[in-house]
Amino acid sequence: MAGREGVFDQALSNGLAAIVACEWPGKEVDRKGRVLSASALLKVIEEHLPATEGIVCVPDEHLMPDIPQSDVNSLFQAGPRPSSHTRIDVRTLQNGIEASQAARHGRGAGALQQRHIEALLALDGHRSLGAMGEEQQDRIQRIAQTEDAVSQKRAAEYLERIGDEEATRRAENVANPNAYHPKHNPDGHDLDICPVCGHEAFCVEGLDPIFGQVTYGQCLVCTYVRSPGAAEDQAFTEHLRSIMDDE
Ligand SMILES: [Zn+2]
């Protein structure tokens, strides 16, 4: 299986299997536990929900529980859900399956049309598919935030233990192990201001990969560590804030 017909079949089978497994658990497999073909999955959907002119609308009955918006930086999960139902154009998808199979067997070339692709993309609104990416993103973001909070707390405690005077002394004598040098260290960076102790002692290992705005690394005075994930999270928050300020 190759080419765009293969990709269409694979994506359609996966999408339909996820939707059927979510709506009618167990119906996505045959008696031997094998996942049904895209055609068979479309039949399962039609058996459970009547099609109107070849189109089945799967209602979003069991809406996901609301995520409390009071949480810090709930920016990723903000925003309304795109629709309250998923449109499954059974007739067009069935036609797309036939077209891609014909193309793969050398009967009629380029039979897969835009309307087939659009019908496939419409499946993505279903919660079994859309929610996956969101949940994953949310989980990664939460881990980064928790790690950062723990690191800040630990650094603040350390700072208290050594005292202001000692912290200042260390900051004045700090040497940057990752200082920029055109020849010996072209990827080096200047020291950044540490958000915990306020000293220019944050040794930068890199910048967040998406916006290139927030540094990650470790403070050489208070030991605060900002991970690449935390830098990305912060950069995204700052980016959204700047968009809102512009409006
Ligand atoms: Zn510091």
Coordinates of N, CA and C and ligand atoms in Angstrom, one line a residue:
M1 N 0.9 -1.2 0.0 CA 0.0 0.0 0.0 C 0.9 1.2 0.0
A2 N 0.7 2.1 -1.0 CA 1.6 3.2 -1.1 C 0.8 4.4 -1.7
G3 N 1.5 5.6 -1.7 CA 0.9 6.7 -2.3 C -0.3 7.3 -1.5
R4 N -0.9 8.3 -2.1 CA -2.0 9.0 -1.3 C -3.2 8.1 -1.1
E5 N -3.4 7.1 -1.9 CA -4.5 6.2 -1.7 C -4.3 5.4 -0.5
G6 N -3.1 4.9 -0.3 CA -2.7 4.2 0.9 C -2.9 5.0 2.2
V7 N -2.4 6.2 2.1 CA -2.6 7.2 3.2 C -4.0 7.4 3.6
F8 N -4.8 7.6 2.5 CA -6.3 7.8 2.7 C -6.9 6.6 3.4
D9 N -6.6 5.4 2.9 CA -7.2 4.2 3.5 C -6.8 4.1 5.0
Q10 N -5.5 4.3 5.3 CA -5.0 4.1 6.6 C -5.6 5.1 7.6
A11 N -5.6 6.4 7.1 CA -6.1 7.4 8.0 C -7.6 7.2 8.2
L12 N -8.3 6.8 7.2 CA -9.8 6.6 7.3 C -10.1 5.4 8.3
S13 N -9.3 4.3 8.1 CA -9.5 3.2 9.0 C -9.3 3.5 10.4
N14 N -8.1 4.2 10.7 CA -7.8 4.6 12.0 C -8.8 5.5 12.6
G15 N -9.3 6.5 11.9 CA -10.2 7.5 12.4 C -11.6 6.8 12.7
L16 N -12.0 6.0 11.8 CA -13.3 5.3 12.0 C -13.3 4.4 13.2
A17 N -12.2 3.6 13.3 CA -12.0 2.7 14.4 C -12.0 3.4 15.7
A18 N -11.4 4.6 15.8 CA -11.4 5.4 17.0 C -12.8 5.9 17.4
I19 N -13.5 6.3 16.4 CA -14.8 6.8 16.6 C -15.8 5.7 17.1
V20 N -15.7 4.5 16.4 CA -16.6 3.4 16.7 C -16.2 2.9 18.1
A21 N -14.9 2.8 18.4 CA -14.5 2.3 19.7 C -15.0 3.2 20.8
C22 N -15.0 4.5 20.5 CA -15.4 5.5 21.5 C -17.0 5.5 21.7
E23 N -17.7 5.4 20.6 CA -19.2 5.5 20.7 C -19.8 4.1 21.0
W24 N -19.3 3.1 20.4 CA -19.9 1.7 20.7 C -18.8 0.7 21.0
P25 N -18.2 0.8 22.2 CA -17.0 0.0 22.5 C -17.2 -1.5 22.1
G26 N -16.2 -2.0 21.5 CA -16.2 -3.4 21.1 C -16.7 -3.7 19.7
K27 N -17.4 -2.7 19.1 CA -18.0 -2.9 17.8 C -16.9 -2.7 16.7
E28 N -15.8 -2.2 17.1 CA -14.7 -1.8 16.1 C -13.9 -3.1 15.7
V29 N -14.1 -4.2 16.4 CA -13.4 -5.4 16.1 C -14.3 -6.6 15.7
D30 N -13.8 -7.5 15.0 CA -14.6 -8.7 14.7 C -14.4 -9.8 15.8
R31 N -15.0 -10.9 15.6 CA -15.0 -11.9 16.7 C -13.6 -12.4 17.1
K32 N -12.7 -12.2 16.2 CA -11.3 -12.6 16.5 C -10.5 -11.5 17.0
G33 N -11.2 -10.4 17.3 CA -10.5 -9.2 17.8 C -9.7 -8.4 16.9
R34 N -9.9 -8.6 15.6 CA -9.2 -7.8 14.6 C -10.0 -6.6 14.2
V35 N -9.3 -5.5 14.0 CA -10.0 -4.2 13.7 C -10.7 -4.3 12.3
L36 N -11.9 -3.9 12.2 CA -12.7 -4.0 11.0 C -12.1 -3.1 9.9
S37 N -12.5 -3.4 8.7 CA -12.0 -2.6 7.6 C -12.8 -1.3 7.6
A38 N -12.4 -0.3 6.8 CA -13.1 1.0 6.8 C -14.5 0.8 6.3
S39 N -14.7 0.0 5.3 CA -16.1 -0.2 4.8 C -17.0 -0.8 5.9
A40 N -16.5 -1.8 6.6 CA -17.2 -2.5 7.7 C -17.5 -1.5 8.8
L41 N -16.6 -0.7 9.1 CA -16.7 0.3 10.2 C -17.8 1.3 9.8
L42 N -17.9 1.7 8.5 CA -18.9 2.6 8.1 C -20.3 2.0 8.2
K43 N -20.4 0.7 8.0 CA -21.6 -0.1 8.1 C -22.1 -0.1 9.6
V44 N -21.1 -0.3 10.5 CA -21.4 -0.3 11.9 C -22.0 1.1 12.3
I45 N -21.4 2.1 11.8 CA -21.9 3.5 12.2 C -23.3 3.7 11.7
E46 N -23.6 3.2 10.4 CA -24.9 3.3 9.8 C -25.9 2.5 10.6
E47 N -25.5 1.4 11.1 CA -26.4 0.5 11.9 C -26.9 1.2 13.1
H48 N -26.0 2.0 13.7 CA -26.3 2.6 15.0 C -27.0 4.0 14.9
L49 N -26.6 4.7 13.8 CA -27.2 6.0 13.6 C -27.7 6.1 12.1
P50 N -29.0 6.4 11.9 CA -29.5 6.5 10.5 C -28.8 7.6 9.7
A51 N -28.5 7.3 8.5 CA -27.9 8.3 7.6 C -29.0 9.1 6.9
T52 N -28.8 10.4 6.8 CA -29.7 11.2 6.0 C -29.0 11.6 4.8
E53 N -29.5 11.2 3.6 CA -28.8 11.5 2.3 C -27.4 11.1 2.4
G54 N -27.1 10.0 3.0 CA -25.7 9.4 3.0 C -24.8 10.0 4.1
I55 N -25.4 10.9 4.9 CA -24.6 11.6 6.0 C -25.1 11.2 7.4
V56 N -24.2 10.8 8.2 CA -24.5 10.5 9.6 C -23.9 11.6 10.5
C57 N -24.7 12.1 11.4 CA -24.2 13.0 12.4 C -24.1 12.4 13.7
V58 N -22.9 12.3 14.2 CA -22.6 11.7 15.6 C -22.7 12.8 16.6
P59 N -23.7 12.8 17.4 CA -23.7 13.9 18.4 C -22.7 13.8 19.5
D60 N -22.2 14.9 20.0 CA -21.3 14.9 21.1 C -22.0 14.8 22.4
E61 N -22.6 13.6 22.7 CA -23.5 13.4 23.8 C -22.7 13.6 25.1
H62 N -21.7 12.8 25.3 CA -21.0 12.8 26.5 C -19.8 13.9 26.4
L63 N -20.2 15.1 26.7 CA -19.1 16.2 26.6 C -18.1 16.0 27.7
M64 N -16.9 16.3 27.3 CA -15.8 16.2 28.3 C -16.1 17.1 29.5
P65 N -15.7 16.7 30.7 CA -15.9 17.6 31.8 C -15.1 18.9 31.6
D66 N -15.8 20.0 32.1 CA -15.1 21.3 32.0 C -13.8 21.3 32.8
I67 N -12.8 21.9 32.2 CA -11.5 22.0 32.9 C -11.6 23.4 33.6
P68 N -11.4 23.3 34.9 CA -11.5 24.6 35.7 C -10.6 25.7 35.1
Q69 N -11.2 26.8 34.7 CA -10.4 27.9 34.1 C -9.6 28.7 35.1
S70 N -9.8 28.4 36.3 CA -9.0 29.2 37.3 C -7.6 28.7 37.4
D71 N -7.3 27.6 36.8 CA -5.9 27.0 36.9 C -4.9 28.0 36.3
V72 N -3.7 28.0 36.8 CA -2.7 28.8 36.2 C -2.4 28.5 34.8
N73 N -2.3 29.4 33.9 CA -2.0 29.2 32.5 C -2.8 28.1 31.9
S74 N -4.1 28.3 31.9 CA -5.0 27.4 31.3 C -5.1 27.7 29.8
L75 N -4.1 28.3 29.2 CA -4.2 28.9 27.9 C -4.4 27.8 26.8
F76 N -3.7 26.7 27.0 CA -3.7 25.6 26.0 C -5.1 25.0 25.8
Q77 N -5.8 24.8 26.9 CA -7.1 24.2 26.8 C -8.3 25.2 26.6
A78 N -7.9 26.5 26.6 CA -9.0 27.5 26.4 C -9.6 27.4 25.0
G79 N -10.7 27.9 24.7 CA -11.3 27.9 23.4 C -12.4 26.9 23.3
P80 N -13.5 27.3 22.6 CA -14.6 26.4 22.5 C -14.4 25.2 21.6
R81 N -15.1 24.2 21.8 CA -15.0 23.0 20.9 C -15.6 23.4 19.6
P82 N -15.0 22.9 18.5 CA -15.4 23.3 17.2 C -16.9 23.0 16.8
S83 N -17.4 21.9 17.2 CA -18.8 21.6 16.9 C -19.4 20.6 17.9
S84 N -20.7 20.5 17.9 CA -21.3 19.6 18.9 C -21.6 18.3 18.2
H85 N -21.3 18.1 17.0 CA -21.4 16.8 16.4 C -20.4 16.6 15.3
T86 N -20.2 15.3 15.0 CA -19.2 15.0 13.9 C -20.0 14.5 12.7
R87 N -19.6 15.1 11.6 CA -20.3 14.8 10.3 C -19.5 13.6 9.6
I88 N -20.2 12.5 9.5 CA -19.6 11.4 8.7 C -20.4 11.2 7.4
D89 N -19.7 11.6 6.4 CA -20.3 11.5 5.0 C -20.0 10.1 4.5
V90 N -20.9 9.2 4.9 CA -20.7 7.7 4.6 C -20.6 7.5 3.1
R91 N -21.5 8.1 2.4 CA -21.5 7.8 0.9 C -20.2 8.3 0.3
T92 N -19.8 9.5 0.6 CA -18.5 10.0 0.0 C -17.3 9.2 0.4
L93 N -17.3 8.8 1.7 CA -16.2 8.0 2.2 C -16.2 6.6 1.6
Q94 N -17.3 6.0 1.5 CA -17.4 4.7 0.8 C -16.9 4.8 -0.6
N95 N -17.3 5.9 -1.3 CA -16.9 6.1 -2.6 C -15.4 6.3 -2.7
G96 N -14.8 7.0 -1.7 CA -13.4 7.2 -1.6 C -12.6 5.9 -1.4
I97 N -13.2 5.0 -0.6 CA -12.6 3.7 -0.4 C -12.5 3.0 -1.8
E98 N -13.6 3.0 -2.5 CA -13.7 2.3 -3.8 C -12.7 2.9 -4.8
A99 N -12.7 4.2 -4.7 CA -11.8 5.0 -5.7 C -10.3 4.6 -5.4
S100 N -10.0 4.6 -4.1 CA -8.5 4.4 -3.7 C -8.2 2.9 -4.0
Q101 N -9.1 2.0 -3.8 CA -8.8 0.6 -4.1 C -8.7 0.4 -5.6
A102 N -9.5 1.1 -6.4 CA -9.4 1.0 -7.8 C -8.1 1.5 -8.3
A103 N -7.7 2.6 -7.7 CA -6.4 3.3 -8.1 C -5.2 2.3 -7.8
R104 N -5.3 1.7 -6.6 CA -4.2 0.8 -6.2 C -4.1 -0.4 -7.1
H105 N -5.2 -0.8 -7.6 CA -5.2 -2.0 -8.5 C -5.1 -1.6 -10.0
G106 N -4.7 -0.4 -10.2 CA -4.4 0.1 -11.5 C -5.6 0.3 -12.4
R107 N -6.8 0.3 -11.7 CA -8.0 0.6 -12.4 C -8.4 2.1 -12.2
G108 N -8.1 2.9 -13.2 CA -8.5 4.3 -13.1 C -7.5 5.1 -12.2
A109 N -6.7 6.0 -12.7 CA -5.7 6.7 -11.9 C -6.3 8.0 -11.3
G110 N -5.7 8.4 -10.2 CA -6.1 9.7 -9.6 C -7.6 9.8 -9.3
A111 N -8.2 8.7 -8.9 CA -9.6 8.7 -8.7 C -10.0 9.4 -7.4
L112 N -9.0 9.5 -6.5 CA -9.3 10.1 -5.2 C -9.4 11.7 -5.4
Q113 N -10.6 12.2 -5.0 CA -10.8 13.6 -5.2 C -10.9 14.4 -3.9
Q114 N -10.9 15.7 -4.1 CA -10.9 16.6 -3.0 C -12.0 16.3 -2.0
R115 N -13.2 16.0 -2.5 CA -14.4 15.8 -1.6 C -14.1 14.6 -0.7
H116 N -13.3 13.6 -1.2 CA -13.0 12.4 -0.4 C -12.1 12.9 0.8
I117 N -11.1 13.7 0.5 CA -10.2 14.2 1.5 C -11.0 15.0 2.5
E118 N -11.9 15.9 2.0 CA -12.6 16.7 3.0 C -13.5 15.9 3.9
A119 N -14.1 14.8 3.3 CA -15.0 14.0 4.2 C -14.1 13.3 5.2
L120 N -12.9 12.9 4.9 CA -12.0 12.3 5.8 C -11.6 13.3 6.9
L121 N -11.3 14.5 6.5 CA -10.8 15.5 7.5 C -12.0 15.9 8.5
A122 N -13.2 15.8 8.0 CA -14.3 16.2 8.9 C -14.4 15.2 10.1
L123 N -13.9 14.0 10.0 CA -13.9 13.1 11.1 C -13.1 13.6 12.3
D124 N -12.1 14.5 12.0 CA -11.2 14.9 13.0 C -11.9 15.7 14.2
G125 N -13.1 16.2 13.9 CA -13.8 16.9 15.0 C -14.3 16.0 16.1
H126 N -14.3 14.7 15.8 CA -14.8 13.8 16.9 C -13.9 13.8 18.1
R127 N -14.6 13.7 19.3 CA -13.8 13.9 20.5 C -12.8 12.8 20.7
S128 N -13.0 11.6 20.1 CA -12.0 10.5 20.3 C -10.7 10.9 19.6
L129 N -10.8 11.8 18.6 CA -9.6 12.1 17.8 C -9.1 13.5 18.3
G130 N -9.9 14.5 18.4 CA -9.5 15.8 18.8 C -9.0 15.8 20.2
A131 N -9.6 15.1 21.1 CA -9.3 15.2 22.5 C -7.9 14.6 22.8
M132 N -7.5 13.6 21.9 CA -6.2 13.0 22.2 C -5.1 14.0 22.2
G133 N -5.0 14.8 21.1 CA -3.9 15.8 21.0 C -4.0 16.8 22.2
E134 N -5.2 17.2 22.5 CA -5.4 18.2 23.5 C -4.9 17.7 24.9
E135 N -5.4 16.5 25.2 CA -5.0 15.9 26.5 C -3.5 15.7 26.7
Q136 N -2.9 15.2 25.6 CA -1.5 15.0 25.6 C -0.7 16.3 25.8
Q137 N -1.2 17.4 25.1 CA -0.6 18.7 25.2 C -0.7 19.2 26.6
D138 N -1.9 19.1 27.1 CA -2.2 19.5 28.5 C -1.3 18.9 29.5
R139 N -1.1 17.5 29.3 CA -0.3 16.8 30.3 C 1.1 17.2 30.3
I140 N 1.7 17.4 29.1 CA 3.1 17.8 28.9 C 3.2 19.2 29.6
Q141 N 2.3 20.1 29.3 CA 2.3 21.4 29.8 C 2.3 21.4 31.4
R142 N 1.5 20.6 31.9 CA 1.3 20.5 33.4 C 2.6 20.0 34.0
I143 N 3.3 19.0 33.4 CA 4.5 18.5 33.9 C 5.6 19.6 33.9
A144 N 5.7 20.4 32.8 CA 6.6 21.4 32.7 C 6.4 22.5 33.8
Q145 N 5.1 22.8 34.0 CA 4.8 23.9 35.0 C 5.1 23.4 36.4
T146 N 4.8 22.1 36.7 CA 5.0 21.6 38.1 C 6.5 21.6 38.3
E147 N 7.3 21.1 37.3 CA 8.7 21.0 37.5 C 9.3 22.4 37.8
D148 N 8.8 23.4 37.0 CA 9.3 24.7 37.2 C 9.0 25.3 38.6
A149 N 7.8 25.0 39.0 CA 7.4 25.5 40.4 C 8.3 24.9 41.4
V150 N 8.5 23.6 41.3 CA 9.4 22.9 42.3 C 10.8 23.4 42.3
S151 N 11.3 23.7 41.1 CA 12.7 24.2 40.9 C 12.8 25.6 41.5
Q152 N 11.8 26.4 41.3 CA 11.8 27.8 41.9 C 11.8 27.8 43.4
K153 N 10.9 26.9 43.9 CA 10.8 26.8 45.4 C 12.1 26.3 46.0
R154 N 12.7 25.3 45.4 CA 14.0 24.8 45.9 C 15.1 25.8 45.8
A155 N 15.1 26.6 44.7 CA 16.1 27.7 44.6 C 15.9 28.8 45.6
A156 N 14.7 29.1 45.9 CA 14.4 30.1 46.9 C 14.8 29.7 48.3
E157 N 14.6 28.4 48.6 CA 15.0 27.9 49.9 C 16.6 27.9 50.0
Y158 N 17.2 27.5 48.9 CA 18.7 27.5 48.9 C 19.2 28.9 49.1
L159 N 18.6 29.9 48.4 CA 19.0 31.3 48.5 C 18.8 31.8 49.9
E160 N 17.8 31.4 50.6 CA 17.6 31.8 52.0 C 18.7 31.2 52.9
R161 N 19.1 30.0 52.6 CA 20.1 29.3 53.4 C 21.5 30.0 53.2
I162 N 21.8 30.4 52.0 CA 23.2 31.0 51.9 C 23.1 32.5 52.2
G163 N 21.9 33.1 52.2 CA 21.8 34.5 52.6 C 22.1 35.5 51.4
D164 N 21.6 36.7 51.5 CA 21.8 37.7 50.4 C 23.2 38.1 50.2
E165 N 24.0 38.2 51.3 CA 25.3 38.7 51.1 C 26.2 37.7 50.3
E166 N 26.0 36.4 50.7 CA 26.7 35.3 50.0 C 26.3 35.2 48.5
A167 N 25.0 35.4 48.3 CA 24.4 35.4 46.9 C 25.1 36.5 46.1
T168 N 25.1 37.7 46.6 CA 25.7 38.8 45.9 C 27.2 38.5 45.6
R169 N 27.9 38.0 46.6 CA 29.3 37.7 46.4 C 29.5 36.7 45.3
R170 N 28.7 35.7 45.3 CA 28.8 34.7 44.2 C 28.4 35.2 42.9
A171 N 27.4 36.1 42.8 CA 27.0 36.7 41.6 C 28.1 37.5 41.0
E172 N 28.9 38.2 41.9 CA 30.0 39.1 41.4 C 31.1 38.3 40.8
N173 N 31.3 37.1 41.3 CA 32.4 36.3 40.9 C 32.0 35.2 39.9
V174 N 30.8 35.2 39.5 CA 30.4 34.1 38.6 C 31.1 34.2 37.3
A175 N 31.4 33.0 36.8 CA 32.0 32.8 35.5 C 31.0 32.1 34.6
N176 N 30.8 32.5 33.4 CA 29.9 31.9 32.5 C 30.5 30.7 31.7
P177 N 30.2 29.5 32.1 CA 30.8 28.4 31.4 C 30.3 28.2 30.0
N178 N 29.3 28.9 29.6 CA 28.7 28.8 28.2 C 28.8 30.1 27.5
A179 N 29.9 30.9 27.8 CA 30.0 32.2 27.2 C 30.2 32.1 25.7
Y180 N 29.7 33.0 25.0 CA 29.8 33.0 23.5 C 31.3 33.3 23.1
H181 N 31.7 32.5 22.2 CA 33.0 32.8 21.5 C 32.9 32.4 20.1
P182 N 33.2 33.4 19.2 CA 33.0 33.1 17.8 C 33.7 31.8 17.3
K183 N 34.8 31.5 17.9 CA 35.5 30.3 17.4 C 35.3 29.1 18.3
H184 N 35.5 29.3 19.6 CA 35.5 28.1 20.5 C 34.1 27.8 21.0
N185 N 33.2 28.7 21.0 CA 31.8 28.4 21.5 C 30.8 29.3 20.7
P186 N 30.6 29.0 19.4 CA 29.7 29.8 18.7 C 28.2 29.7 19.1
D187 N 27.9 28.6 19.8 CA 26.5 28.5 20.3 C 26.3 29.0 21.7
G188 N 27.3 29.7 22.2 CA 27.2 30.2 23.6 C 26.2 31.4 23.8
H189 N 26.0 31.7 25.0 CA 25.0 32.8 25.3 C 25.6 33.6 26.5
D190 N 25.1 34.9 26.5 CA 25.4 35.7 27.7 C 24.6 35.2 28.9
L191 N 25.0 35.6 30.1 CA 24.2 35.3 31.2 C 22.9 36.1 31.2
D192 N 21.9 35.4 31.7 CA 20.5 36.1 31.7 C 20.2 36.4 33.2
I193 N 19.2 37.3 33.4 CA 18.8 37.6 34.7 C 18.0 36.5 35.3
C194 N 18.3 36.0 36.5 CA 17.6 34.9 37.1 C 16.3 35.4 37.7
P195 N 15.1 34.8 37.4 CA 13.9 35.2 37.9 C 13.7 35.0 39.4
V196 N 14.5 34.1 40.0 CA 14.4 33.8 41.4 C 15.2 34.7 42.3
C197 N 16.5 34.8 42.0 CA 17.4 35.6 42.8 C 17.7 37.0 42.3
G198 N 17.3 37.2 41.0 CA 17.5 38.6 40.4 C 18.9 38.9 40.0
H199 N 19.8 38.0 40.1 CA 21.2 38.2 39.7 C 21.4 37.8 38.2
E200 N 22.3 38.5 37.6 CA 22.7 38.2 36.2 C 23.6 37.0 36.3
A201 N 23.0 35.8 36.5 CA 23.8 34.6 36.8 C 23.2 33.4 36.2
F202 N 22.1 33.6 35.3 CA 21.4 32.5 34.7 C 22.2 32.0 33.5
C203 N 22.8 30.8 33.6 CA 23.6 30.3 32.6 C 22.7 29.7 31.5
V204 N 22.7 30.3 30.3 CA 21.7 29.9 29.3 C 22.3 28.7 28.4
E205 N 21.5 27.7 28.3 CA 21.8 26.6 27.5 C 21.2 26.7 26.1
G206 N 20.1 27.4 26.1 CA 19.4 27.5 24.8 C 18.1 28.3 24.9
L207 N 17.4 28.5 23.8 CA 16.2 29.3 23.8 C 15.0 28.3 23.4
D208 N 13.8 28.7 23.9 CA 12.7 27.8 23.5 C 12.6 27.7 22.0
P209 N 12.3 26.5 21.5 CA 12.4 26.2 20.1 C 11.3 26.9 19.2
I210 N 10.2 27.3 19.8 CA 9.1 27.8 19.0 C 9.3 29.3 18.7
F211 N 9.5 30.1 19.8 CA 9.5 31.5 19.7 C 10.9 32.1 19.8
G212 N 11.8 31.3 20.4 CA 13.2 31.7 20.5 C 13.3 32.9 21.5
Q213 N 12.4 33.0 22.4 CA 12.3 34.2 23.3 C 12.8 33.9 24.7
V214 N 12.4 32.7 25.2 CA 12.7 32.4 26.7 C 13.8 31.5 26.8
T215 N 14.8 31.8 27.7 CA 16.0 31.0 27.8 C 15.7 29.8 28.8
Y216 N 16.5 28.7 28.6 CA 16.5 27.6 29.5 C 17.9 27.4 29.9
G217 N 18.1 26.8 31.2 CA 19.4 26.6 31.7 C 19.3 26.6 33.2
Q218 N 20.4 27.0 33.8 CA 20.5 27.0 35.3 C 21.2 28.2 35.9
C219 N 20.6 28.7 37.0 CA 21.2 29.9 37.7 C 22.5 29.4 38.5
L220 N 23.6 30.1 38.3 CA 24.8 29.7 39.0 C 24.9 30.2 40.4
V221 N 23.9 31.0 40.8 CA 23.9 31.5 42.2 C 22.8 30.7 43.0
C222 N 21.6 30.7 42.6 CA 20.6 30.0 43.4 C 20.2 28.6 42.9
T223 N 20.8 28.2 41.9 CA 20.6 26.8 41.3 C 19.3 26.6 40.6
Y224 N 18.4 27.6 40.4 CA 17.2 27.5 39.7 C 17.4 26.9 38.3
V225 N 16.6 25.8 38.0 CA 16.7 25.2 36.6 C 15.4 25.5 35.9
R226 N 15.6 26.1 34.7 CA 14.4 26.2 33.8 C 14.6 25.2 32.6
S227 N 13.7 24.3 32.5 CA 13.8 23.2 31.5 C 13.3 23.8 30.1
P228 N 13.7 23.1 29.0 CA 13.2 23.5 27.7 C 11.7 23.6 27.6
G229 N 11.0 22.6 28.3 CA 9.6 22.5 28.3 C 9.0 23.7 29.0
A230 N 9.6 24.1 30.1 CA 9.1 25.3 30.9 C 9.3 26.6 30.1
A231 N 10.4 26.6 29.4 CA 10.8 27.8 28.6 C 9.7 27.9 27.5
E232 N 9.4 26.8 26.9 CA 8.4 26.8 25.8 C 7.0 27.3 26.3
D233 N 6.7 26.7 27.5 CA 5.4 27.1 28.1 C 5.3 28.6 28.4
Q234 N 6.4 29.1 28.9 CA 6.4 30.5 29.3 C 6.4 31.4 28.0
A235 N 7.2 31.0 27.0 CA 7.2 31.7 25.8 C 5.8 31.8 25.1
F236 N 5.1 30.7 25.2 CA 3.7 30.6 24.6 C 2.8 31.6 25.4
T237 N 2.9 31.6 26.7 CA 2.1 32.4 27.6 C 2.4 33.9 27.2
E238 N 3.7 34.2 27.1 CA 4.1 35.6 26.8 C 3.6 36.0 25.4
H239 N 3.7 35.0 24.5 CA 3.3 35.3 23.1 C 1.8 35.7 23.1
L240 N 1.0 34.9 23.8 CA -0.5 35.2 23.9 C -0.8 36.5 24.5
R241 N 0.0 36.8 25.6 CA -0.2 38.0 26.3 C 0.1 39.2 25.4
S242 N 1.2 39.1 24.5 CA 1.5 40.2 23.6 C 0.5 40.4 22.5
I243 N -0.1 39.3 22.1 CA -1.2 39.4 21.1 C -2.4 40.1 21.7
M244 N -2.7 39.8 23.0 CA -3.9 40.4 23.6 C -3.6 41.9 23.9
D245 N -2.3 42.2 24.2 CA -2.0 43.6 24.5 C -2.1 44.4 23.2
D246 N -1.8 43.8 22.1 CA -1.9 44.5 20.8 C -3.3 44.9 20.4
E247 N -4.3 44.1 20.8 CA -5.6 44.3 20.4 C -6.3 45.5 21.1
Ligands
ZN1 ZN 19.2 32.6 40.6

